[in-house]
Short mmCIF file of C-alpha atoms in Angstrom, two decimals:
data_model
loop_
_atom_site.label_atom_id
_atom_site.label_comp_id
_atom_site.label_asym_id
_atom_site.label_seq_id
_atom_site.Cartn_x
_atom_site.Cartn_y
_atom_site.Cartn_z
CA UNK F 1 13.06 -29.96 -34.55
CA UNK F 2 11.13 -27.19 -32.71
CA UNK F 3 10.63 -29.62 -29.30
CA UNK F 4 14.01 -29.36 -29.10
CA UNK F 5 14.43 -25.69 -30.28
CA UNK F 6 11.83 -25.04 -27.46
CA UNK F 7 13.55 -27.03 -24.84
CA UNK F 8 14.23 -25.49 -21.75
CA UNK F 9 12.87 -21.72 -23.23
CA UNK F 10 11.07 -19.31 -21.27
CA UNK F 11 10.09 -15.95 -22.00
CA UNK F 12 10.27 -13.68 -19.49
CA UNK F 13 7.80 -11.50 -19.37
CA UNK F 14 7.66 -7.67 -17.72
CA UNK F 15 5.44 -6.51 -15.23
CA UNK F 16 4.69 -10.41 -14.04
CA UNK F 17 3.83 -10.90 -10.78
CA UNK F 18 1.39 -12.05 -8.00
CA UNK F 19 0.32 -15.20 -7.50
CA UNK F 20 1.49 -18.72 -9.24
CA UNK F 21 -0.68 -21.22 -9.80
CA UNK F 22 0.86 -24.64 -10.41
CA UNK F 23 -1.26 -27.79 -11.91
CA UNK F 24 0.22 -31.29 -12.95
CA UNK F 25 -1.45 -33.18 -16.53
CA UNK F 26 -2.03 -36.13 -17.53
CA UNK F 27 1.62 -37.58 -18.43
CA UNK F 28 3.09 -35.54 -16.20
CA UNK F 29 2.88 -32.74 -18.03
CA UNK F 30 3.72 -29.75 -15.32
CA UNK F 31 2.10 -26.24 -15.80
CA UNK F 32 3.06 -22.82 -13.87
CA UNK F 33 0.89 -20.03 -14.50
CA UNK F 34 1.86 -16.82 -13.20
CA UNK F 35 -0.43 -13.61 -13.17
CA UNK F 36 -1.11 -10.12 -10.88
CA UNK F 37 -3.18 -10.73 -7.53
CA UNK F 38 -4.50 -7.15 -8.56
CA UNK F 39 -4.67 -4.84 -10.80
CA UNK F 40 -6.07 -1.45 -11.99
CA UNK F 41 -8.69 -0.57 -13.90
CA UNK F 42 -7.37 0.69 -17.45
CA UNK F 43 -4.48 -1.09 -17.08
CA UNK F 44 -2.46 -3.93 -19.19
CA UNK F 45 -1.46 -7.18 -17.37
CA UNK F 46 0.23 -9.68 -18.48
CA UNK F 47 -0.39 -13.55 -17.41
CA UNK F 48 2.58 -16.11 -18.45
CA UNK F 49 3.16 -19.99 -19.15
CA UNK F 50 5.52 -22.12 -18.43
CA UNK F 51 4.70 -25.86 -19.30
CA UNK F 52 7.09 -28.87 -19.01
CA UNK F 53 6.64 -32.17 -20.66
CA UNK F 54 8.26 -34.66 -17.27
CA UNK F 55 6.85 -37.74 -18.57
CA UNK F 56 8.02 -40.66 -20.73
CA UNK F 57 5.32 -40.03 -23.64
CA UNK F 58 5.16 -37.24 -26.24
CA UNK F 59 2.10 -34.49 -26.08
CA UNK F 60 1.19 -32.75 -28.90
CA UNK F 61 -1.99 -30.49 -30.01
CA UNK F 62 -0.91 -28.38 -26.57
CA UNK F 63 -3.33 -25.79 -26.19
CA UNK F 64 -4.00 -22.75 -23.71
CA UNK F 65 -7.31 -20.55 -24.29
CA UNK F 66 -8.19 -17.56 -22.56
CA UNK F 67 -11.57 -16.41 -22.16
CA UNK F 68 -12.80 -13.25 -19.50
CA UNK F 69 -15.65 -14.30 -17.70
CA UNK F 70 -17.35 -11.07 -17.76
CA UNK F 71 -15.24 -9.05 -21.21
CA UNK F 72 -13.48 -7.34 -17.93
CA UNK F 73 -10.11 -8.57 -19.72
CA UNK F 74 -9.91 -8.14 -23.14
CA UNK F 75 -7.14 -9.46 -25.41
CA UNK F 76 -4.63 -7.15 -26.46
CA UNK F 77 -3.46 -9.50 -29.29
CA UNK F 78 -4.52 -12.98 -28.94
CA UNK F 79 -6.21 -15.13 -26.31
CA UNK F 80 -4.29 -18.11 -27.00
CA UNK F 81 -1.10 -20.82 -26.97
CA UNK F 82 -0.58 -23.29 -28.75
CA UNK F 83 2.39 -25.86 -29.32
CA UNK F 84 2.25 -28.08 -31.47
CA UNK F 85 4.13 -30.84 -29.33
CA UNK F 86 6.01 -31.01 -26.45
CA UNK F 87 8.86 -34.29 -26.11
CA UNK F 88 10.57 -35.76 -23.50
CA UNK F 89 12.09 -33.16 -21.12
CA UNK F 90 10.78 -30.43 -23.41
CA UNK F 91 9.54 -27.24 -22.21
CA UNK F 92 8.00 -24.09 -23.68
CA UNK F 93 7.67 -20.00 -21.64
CA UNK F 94 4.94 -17.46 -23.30
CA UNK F 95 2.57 -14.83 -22.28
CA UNK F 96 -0.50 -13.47 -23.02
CA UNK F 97 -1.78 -9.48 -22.22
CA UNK F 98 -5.26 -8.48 -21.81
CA UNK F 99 -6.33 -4.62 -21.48
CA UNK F 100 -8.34 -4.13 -18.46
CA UNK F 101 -11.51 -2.69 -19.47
CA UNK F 102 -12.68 0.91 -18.03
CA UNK F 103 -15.89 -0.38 -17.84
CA UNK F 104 -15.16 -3.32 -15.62
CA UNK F 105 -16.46 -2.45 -11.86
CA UNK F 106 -14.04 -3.16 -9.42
CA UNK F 107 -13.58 -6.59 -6.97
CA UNK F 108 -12.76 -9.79 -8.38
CA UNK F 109 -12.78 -11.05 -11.63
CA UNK F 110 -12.28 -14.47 -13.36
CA UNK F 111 -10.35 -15.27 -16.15
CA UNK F 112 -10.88 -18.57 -17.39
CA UNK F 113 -8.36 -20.77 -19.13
CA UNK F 114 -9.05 -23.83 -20.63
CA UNK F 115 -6.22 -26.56 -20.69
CA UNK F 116 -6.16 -29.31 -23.49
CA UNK F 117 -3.11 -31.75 -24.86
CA UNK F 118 -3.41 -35.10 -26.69
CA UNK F 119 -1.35 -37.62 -25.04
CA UNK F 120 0.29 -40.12 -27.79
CA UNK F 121 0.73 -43.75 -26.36
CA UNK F 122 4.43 -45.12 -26.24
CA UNK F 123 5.04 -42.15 -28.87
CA UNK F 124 3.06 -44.13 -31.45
CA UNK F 125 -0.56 -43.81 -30.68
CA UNK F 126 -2.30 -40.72 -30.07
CA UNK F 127 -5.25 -40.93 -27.44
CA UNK F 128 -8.13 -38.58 -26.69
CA UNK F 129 -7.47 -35.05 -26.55
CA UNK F 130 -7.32 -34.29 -22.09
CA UNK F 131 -9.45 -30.67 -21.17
CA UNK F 132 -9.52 -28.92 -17.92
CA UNK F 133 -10.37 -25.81 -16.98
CA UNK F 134 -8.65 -23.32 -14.25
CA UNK F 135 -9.98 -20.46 -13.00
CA UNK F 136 -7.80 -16.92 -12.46
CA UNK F 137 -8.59 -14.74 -9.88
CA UNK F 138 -7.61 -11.17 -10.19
CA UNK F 139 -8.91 -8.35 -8.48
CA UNK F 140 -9.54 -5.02 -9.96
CA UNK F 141 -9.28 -1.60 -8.24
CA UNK F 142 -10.33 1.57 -8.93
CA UNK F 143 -7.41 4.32 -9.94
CA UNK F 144 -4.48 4.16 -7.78
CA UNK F 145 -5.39 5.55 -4.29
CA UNK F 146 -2.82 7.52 -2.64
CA UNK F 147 -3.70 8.92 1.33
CA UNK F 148 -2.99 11.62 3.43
CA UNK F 149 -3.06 10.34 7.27
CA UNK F 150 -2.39 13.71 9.55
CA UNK F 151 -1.65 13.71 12.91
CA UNK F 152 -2.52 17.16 15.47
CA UNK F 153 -3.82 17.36 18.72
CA UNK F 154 -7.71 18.08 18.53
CA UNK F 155 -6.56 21.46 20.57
CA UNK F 156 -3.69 23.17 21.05
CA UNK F 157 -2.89 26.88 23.70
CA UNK F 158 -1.33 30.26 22.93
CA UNK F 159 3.10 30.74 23.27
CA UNK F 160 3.72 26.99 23.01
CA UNK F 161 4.51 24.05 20.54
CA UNK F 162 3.07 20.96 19.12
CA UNK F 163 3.41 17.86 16.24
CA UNK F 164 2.54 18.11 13.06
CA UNK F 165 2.81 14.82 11.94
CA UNK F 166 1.85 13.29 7.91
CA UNK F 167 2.26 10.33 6.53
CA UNK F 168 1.81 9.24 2.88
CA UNK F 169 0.64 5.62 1.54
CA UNK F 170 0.54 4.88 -1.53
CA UNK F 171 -1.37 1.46 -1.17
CA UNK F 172 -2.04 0.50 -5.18
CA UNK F 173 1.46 1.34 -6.80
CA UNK F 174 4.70 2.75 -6.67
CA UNK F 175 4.95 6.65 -7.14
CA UNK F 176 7.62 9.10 -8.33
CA UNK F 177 8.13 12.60 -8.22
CA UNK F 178 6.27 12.94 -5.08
CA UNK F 179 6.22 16.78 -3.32
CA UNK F 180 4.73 17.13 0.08
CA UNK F 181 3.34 20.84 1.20
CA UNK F 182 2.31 21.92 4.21
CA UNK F 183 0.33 24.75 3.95
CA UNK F 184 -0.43 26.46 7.62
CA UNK F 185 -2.54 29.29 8.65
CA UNK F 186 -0.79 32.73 8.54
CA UNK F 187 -0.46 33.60 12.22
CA UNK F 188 0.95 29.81 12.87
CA UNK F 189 5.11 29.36 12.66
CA UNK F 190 6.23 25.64 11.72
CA UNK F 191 9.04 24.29 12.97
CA UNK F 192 10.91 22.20 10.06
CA UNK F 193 10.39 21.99 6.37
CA UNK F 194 6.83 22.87 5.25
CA UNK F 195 7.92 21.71 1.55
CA UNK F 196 9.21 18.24 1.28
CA UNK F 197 10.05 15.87 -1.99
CA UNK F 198 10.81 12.21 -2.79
CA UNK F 199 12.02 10.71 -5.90
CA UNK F 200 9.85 7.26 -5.27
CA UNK F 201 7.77 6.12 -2.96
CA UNK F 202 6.88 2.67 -2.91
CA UNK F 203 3.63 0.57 -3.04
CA UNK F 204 2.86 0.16 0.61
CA UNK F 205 5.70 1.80 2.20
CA UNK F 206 4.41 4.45 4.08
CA UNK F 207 6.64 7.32 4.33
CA UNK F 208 6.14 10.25 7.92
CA UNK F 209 7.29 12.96 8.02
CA UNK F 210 7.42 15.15 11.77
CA UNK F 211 7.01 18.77 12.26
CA UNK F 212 6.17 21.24 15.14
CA UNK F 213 4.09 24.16 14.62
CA UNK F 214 4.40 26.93 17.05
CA UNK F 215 1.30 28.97 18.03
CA UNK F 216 1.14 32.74 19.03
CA UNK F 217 2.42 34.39 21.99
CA UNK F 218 -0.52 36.53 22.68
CA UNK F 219 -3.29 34.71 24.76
CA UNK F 220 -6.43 34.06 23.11
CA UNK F 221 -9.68 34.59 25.10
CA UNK F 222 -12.26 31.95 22.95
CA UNK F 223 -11.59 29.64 21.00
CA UNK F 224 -11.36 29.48 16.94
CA UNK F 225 -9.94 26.76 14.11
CA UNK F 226 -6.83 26.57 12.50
CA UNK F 227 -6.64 24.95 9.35
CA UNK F 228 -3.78 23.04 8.05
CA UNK F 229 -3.68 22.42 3.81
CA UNK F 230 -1.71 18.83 3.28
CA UNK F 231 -1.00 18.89 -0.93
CA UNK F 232 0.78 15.75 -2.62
CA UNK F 233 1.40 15.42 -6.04
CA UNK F 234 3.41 12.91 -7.81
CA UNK F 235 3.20 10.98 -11.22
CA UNK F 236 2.21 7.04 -11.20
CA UNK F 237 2.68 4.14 -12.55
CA UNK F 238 1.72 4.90 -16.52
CA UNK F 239 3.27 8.57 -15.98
CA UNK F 240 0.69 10.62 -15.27
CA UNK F 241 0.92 13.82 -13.11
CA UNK F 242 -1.56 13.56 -10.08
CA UNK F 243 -2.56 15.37 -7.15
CA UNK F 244 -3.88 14.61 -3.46
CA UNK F 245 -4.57 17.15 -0.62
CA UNK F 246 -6.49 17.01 2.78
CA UNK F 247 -7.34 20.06 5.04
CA UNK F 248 -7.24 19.70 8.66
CA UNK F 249 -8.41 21.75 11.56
CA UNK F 250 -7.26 22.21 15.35
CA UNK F 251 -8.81 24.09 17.84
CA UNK F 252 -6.87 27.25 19.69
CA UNK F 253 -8.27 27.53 23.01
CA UNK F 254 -7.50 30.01 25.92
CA UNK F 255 -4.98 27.73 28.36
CA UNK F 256 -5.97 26.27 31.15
CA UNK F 257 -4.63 27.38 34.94
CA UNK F 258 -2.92 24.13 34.71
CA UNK F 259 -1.36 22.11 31.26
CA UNK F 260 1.22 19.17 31.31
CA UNK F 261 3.73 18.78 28.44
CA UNK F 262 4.49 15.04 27.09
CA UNK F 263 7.93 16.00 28.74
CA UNK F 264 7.09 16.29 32.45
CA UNK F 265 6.86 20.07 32.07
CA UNK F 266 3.97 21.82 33.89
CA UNK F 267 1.95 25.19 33.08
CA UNK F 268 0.92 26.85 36.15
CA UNK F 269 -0.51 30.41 34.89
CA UNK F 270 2.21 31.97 32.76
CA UNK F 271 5.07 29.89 34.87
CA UNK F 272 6.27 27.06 32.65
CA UNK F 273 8.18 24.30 34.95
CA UNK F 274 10.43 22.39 33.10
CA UNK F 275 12.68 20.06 35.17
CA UNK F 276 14.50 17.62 32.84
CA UNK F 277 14.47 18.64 29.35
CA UNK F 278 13.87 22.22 27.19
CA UNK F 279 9.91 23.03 26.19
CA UNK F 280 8.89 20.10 23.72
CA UNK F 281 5.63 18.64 22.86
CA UNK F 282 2.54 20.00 24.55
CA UNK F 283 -1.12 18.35 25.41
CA UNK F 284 -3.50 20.41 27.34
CA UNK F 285 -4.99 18.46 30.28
CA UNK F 286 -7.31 19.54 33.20
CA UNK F 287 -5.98 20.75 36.52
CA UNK F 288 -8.19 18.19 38.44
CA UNK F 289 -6.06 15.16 36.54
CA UNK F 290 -2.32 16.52 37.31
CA UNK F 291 -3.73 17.00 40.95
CA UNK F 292 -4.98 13.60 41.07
CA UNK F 293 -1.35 12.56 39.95
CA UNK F 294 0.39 14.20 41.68
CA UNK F 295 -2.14 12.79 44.98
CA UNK F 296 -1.28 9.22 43.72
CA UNK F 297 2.35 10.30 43.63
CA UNK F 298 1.91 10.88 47.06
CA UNK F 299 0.30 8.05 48.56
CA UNK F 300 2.81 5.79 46.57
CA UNK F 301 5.57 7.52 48.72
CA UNK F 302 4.19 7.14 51.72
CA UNK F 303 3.19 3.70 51.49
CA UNK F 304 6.93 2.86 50.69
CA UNK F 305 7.86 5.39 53.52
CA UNK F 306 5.13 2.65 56.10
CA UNK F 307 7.27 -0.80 54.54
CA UNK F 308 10.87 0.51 55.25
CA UNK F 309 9.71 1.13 59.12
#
């Protein structure tokens, strides 16, 4: 009998996932309906079924009916399951796919599904057919957005070193083939890789990478840009080859009488004080700040200096 061929089947479908949405019948009849929180636009999702018949009392005339509240989701085959009945125990997996269309604008979109099952009495008398109606929320985004964050000071001095730092999101989907180029200007050295690659980055994951570029000995006497070229490319999720880049600028100013590296190294002129560790990251800061450290500094020792007496 095909209840009992069906018993306990479930096909499981590819590319399912999201959100679950679980609803209890009349009878006891317990559905699970899984679909994709999101997709993209031009895509193909699949939404799957899994119904079990917990009750007593046969069901038959089982019926699932797909309709897209705005043609956003179109059928790909059919918009329907049916099952012709369901005994005891029985239970019965399928799916349905729907082609997103490219006309659809993105944010969220319903797709409505309309439940219906005849319950039949002590398995001898059939009773009015049961309807209700559930409601599918999926939202739909625009091609799959990949970005660029870059991280430079806004303005950087002649004869020293600073980070280069990127990072790379891919926030819709998982990526492969990914190659990362930093392009720099030509009188601008980079310490570390400008040419990086990764077979997969994935969905959400956001992968850095940390460099130092190293700027000219020769002192500079105004200020001008320097523009850094950040190029990704990488295929996605339906194999197509795609490309990102950002340009970003810092400023190379004349130093300052006084700067203070991250690593408690101090620029006085062209005398670089470095007590503790070798020349690393610089920031340029004003001579009236370090001075009103190194005040503070000061009065904090001489305060302790007043308690010990």
């Amino acid at each position: 009998m095909i209840p009992l061929f069906l018993m306990g089947i479930f096909a499981l479908v590819p590319y399912v996932y999201g959100e679950t949405i679980n609803q209890s019948m009349e009878g006891s009849m317990d559905i699970q309906i899984t679909h994709p929180d999101e997709s993209i636009i031009g895509r193909t999702i699949s939404i799957s079924i899994l119904i079990k018949n917990n009750g007593w009392e046969d069901k038959k005339d089982i019926s699932f009916v797909f309709t897209s509240q705005d043609n956003a989701l179109i059928p790909v085959s059919n918009n329907n399951i049916t099952i012709e009945k369901l005994s005891q125990g029985g239970s019965f997996g399928g799916n349905v796919d729907f082609k997103i269309s490219s006309d659809s604008n993105p944010g969220i979109h319903f797709l409505n599904l309309k439940y219906s099952q005849i319950l039949v009495s002590n398995n001898k008398e059939p009773q009015q057919s049961t309807v209700r109606d559930i409601a599918i929320p999926i939202m739909l985004k625009k091609e799959p957005s990949v970005i660029i964050h870059t991280n430079t000071p806004e303005a950087v001095f002649s004869n020293a070193e600073f980070p280069f730092i990127v990072e790379i999101i891919s926030k819709d989907v998982e990526i492969k083939n990914v190659n990362i180029e930093i392009i720099p200007p030509k009188d601008i050295q980079f310490r570390g890789e400008i040419s990086h690659s990764f077979s997969t980055i994935q969905k959400n994951s956001p992968v850095t990478i940390i460099s130092r570029i190293i700027t000219p000995i020769k002192e500079v006497n105004s200020e001008y840009k320097l523009p850094f070229e950040v190029i990704v490319t990488y295929t996605d999720d339906i194999g197509e080859e795609r490309k990102e880049s950002q340009i970003v600028s810092t400023v190379l100013r004349p130093r300052t009488f006084m700067e203070l590296t991250t690593d408690g190294g101090i620029w006085i002129g062209d005398f670089f004080i470095a007590p503790y560790v070798s020349l690393g990251t610089i920031i340029g800061i004003p001579a009236g700040a370090i001075i009103s450290l190194l005040i503070r500094k000061n009065q904090k020792s001489t305060k302790r200096k007043l308690k010990k007496k």
